[in-house]
Amino acid sequence: MAAEIIPALPTSTVKLWRELRARRAADLHPGLQLDKYLPIFEVPQAPRADSAPKFQEVIQRPALELVCKTSGDQVLLDSLLQRRQALFDDIHRAGFAVKRFTAVTAAPLTLHLARGAALENAGICLHPLYGFVFLPGSGLKGMTRAYAETIWAAEQADKAQVWKKIGAVFGWAPHSEEGKPWKPAGLRAPAGAASGAIVFHDAWPLRWPRLALDIVNNHHSAYYSAGDKDKVPPPGDWENPSPVTFLAVDAGQTFGFALTKRDRTVSHELLELATQWLTGALTVLGAGAKTAAGYGAFRIDDSSAGVKPPAAPAQTRISETFTLELVTPAFLAGARQQKEDCELRSAALRGLLRWWWRTMHAARVDPATLRRLESTVWGNTEAPGAVTLRLEPIAPAPSPLLYDKEQIRQTHQLPRPSDRKTAQGLFYLSYGMHDGGRQRYFLPQETRWKLTLSARDSFYPANARDGRRVAAANIMGQAHAALSLLCRFGGIGSKSRKGFGSLSADMGVGLSECTKTAADFRALCAIANNGRSDSPALEDLLGTLEISLSTKNYWEALDQLGFAVQDFAKKYRHRAEKKALGLPRRIGAPQTGSFEPKPPVRDRHAAPILYHLARNTDSSFLVRVAAFPAARLPNLEQSRAMLKELLDHLKRTLNGPIPSTSTSPASESPGPPRQRTGQATPNLYAPSTPRGQRKGGNSRTGPKRR
C-alpha cells in the first residue's frame, strides 16, 4: 500500500516545516511539537482510532521521540537565569526577604501528564515561551500545603497554632478549611478571603533538562477499569500488556527553587516554615505525577547552605529501607530498550510487588474484593497508594553490558551440547535476548539498589469515607511480605521466570509468615473467604523445590538449569500437551496430541513455573522453583500433573549428572575441561565478538523452541 501522509498542517506549512527539520532538529520548540502536534509522519497505513497499541507504536511514540531529540538552547537558558537572578536581587534590595535553594531529581520526574495536548496522557510541563521543563509555583504551593496539612500538622501538639500558621502562609477562602482534621473546634477564619504571606516562584532548571521517553505497561486493563457494578475479571497471566509512552526527565537534573515574602511585614518565621514544608514535600511526597511509584523524588543539593529537609515524619508514615542485590544478570529495559535505559525502574518494581501481593489473597477472595483490597494498599485511579517506593542505585553502579552469549560460553568454558538438536542450556533460557541479530543489554550480578518503602494509614474500601481504617504498620506488612516473596521466588526484567534477574535481600520472612500476614490483613478489613480469583495463588503452590548446585559461577548455574529444563521439554517434543508450560509455544511437525486452553486464553499465557537462583552460605547456587498450576492451561488437573512431572524431573536431574552435555562434536575443539565446582565469577565481563561468528549469533547453536 502506498505511503499515506497523516495531515496535521496545511501543505504550505508542511513544506516550511520540512525545510526547518532539514536544517537542524535542535532548533525546534519542544512545546510546539507536543502541544500542536507539528510532526508529520509517513506510515504504511493510518491506524484505526480504536487500535490503541497500533496508535502508540505508529503515532505517539515517534512523535515523543522527536520531542526528545530537541536538545534545547543552553545559552538562552543561561541568559534567562541571569535575568532571574537579577530579579531576586532587586526583590531582596527592596526589603522582601528571599529564600533560595537547589534540589536534584533523585528519580525520573514527570508532571502534567493529563493536561490538554494533541497526544493523550503524554504531556509534560514545558515553559510556554522557551520550551524547557519547569515546576510551576502553583503546583509547588499545592504540594507544600499537602505536606503541611497531612504530615507536619500531625506532629504538632498545639492545633490552634497549626491552623494559624497554615492559614498565614497559604491564605484562605471562605469555608475552605471546614472539616480539616488539624483545625481546632471553635476557631473561625476571618470573613472573606486572604492571600498567603509567602510567594512560591516557579522552579527552573540550571541546565536544559533532557527529555526521555518512558513507559507505563498495564497488564490487566479490564481488571482495573471495570465499574463497581460490572463483573470484575481476574487479573490473569494471559492478558496482553497495553504499553503507553510518555515524557519524563531523567534523574540527576538540578532545579532552582525560590520563596519570597509577599510584603515587608511578614515574619521571617513564616518564610523559614514554608521553606521547611517545601523541602519536606520534595523529599517525602515527591513532585508531579506517579509519586507513589517513585517518580518526582528530590534530594536537597549540598550547595544549598542553611536549607535542610525536615526529619522523617514519625506519626503519619513509617519507612523501611532494604538493600536489593542481583544474584543473576537482569535484562532490563524501558521504552527505548537501549543501554541508557537498562536500569531497574521503580514503576516496574512496584508492578512486580503488586503481582506477588495478589498471590497472597487470590485464593481467598473474588476479583472484586481483591481489587478493593489492592486499592487499599497500592491505590487506584481515584485514590493514591498507601505505599510509596524510592529506589536509588548504590555506587559504584556497574554499567550495562551487551549480552554476547557466544563470548560468555567461551569465557566461562560452558560445555557444548551433546548433539546439534540440543541448544546450549544458557541459550535455551535466554531465548530472544541474542537471537536474530538483536542483542539486549543486562545488568551484571552484584548490582545493588537502596529501596525505601514508606507506608501511611489507609481505608478499606479505599474510596469510602466510612471505610475501615488500616494502620500504616499493617500496610507496611503487606508491602514487606510482597517484597519477601519477590526476593524468594521471583526476579526482575525479561526472562525473570527463567532464573534471570533473581534478587536477594535480607528479609527474614518465610512463606508461612507471608500467608499469615495476608490472613491477618483480611481479618482486619473484616473480609471473610468469599471465593477466589482465577490468578496465581500461594495456596496453589506445588510445594517449593530447592536444589543446591556445586557451582559458584552464575553463568554455569543458569546453564545447568537450562539443560535440565530443556531435557524435560524434549520429552514432549511434537506433543501439543507441552503448551501447558506456557504460551506461545511452537510445536514442531509432525504434531501429536491435543491442547485447548480454557477461554479467554488463546495464544498467550505466562509460564506457570518460576525459577529463582539464590546463594548458599558457601557461595554456591541454590535453584528454587515455584510452580503455580494454571486453571486455563487447559485446567487445574492437567496443569498440576504436568508441573509435578517437571518438578520430579528437575529433582532427579539437577541432583545428578548434568543433562545433555558431553564432549563437543569432533569438528569443534572441546576446549579446556570444565570444572563442576565453578570458578570465581567476575563482577563484569568484557564482551567481544569472536572471530568468524555470524552477525546476530551462531544460528546452528541457537536455541530451538521445542
Coordinates of C-alpha atoms in Angstrom, one line a residue, residues 7 58 128 132 135 143 152 171 197 224-225 433 507 511 581 607 633:
P7 CA -2.4 15.6 7.6
V58 CA 3.0 4.3 14.9
P128 CA 5.2 28.2 27.1
F132 CA 12.3 23.8 28.9
L135 CA 7.8 23.2 38.0
M143 CA 2.2 20.1 47.3
W152 CA 3.7 18.4 59.6
G171 CA -4.1 32.2 52.8
A197 CA 2.1 35.6 53.1
Y224 CA -8.6 -2.2 36.8
S225 CA -11.1 -0.4 34.6
M433 CA 17.9 -11.9 24.2
M507 CA 14.2 -10.1 54.6
L511 CA 6.3 -18.4 53.1
L581 CA 4.2 -24.9 30.1
A607 CA 4.8 -19.7 32.2
L633 CA -3.7 -24.5 30.7

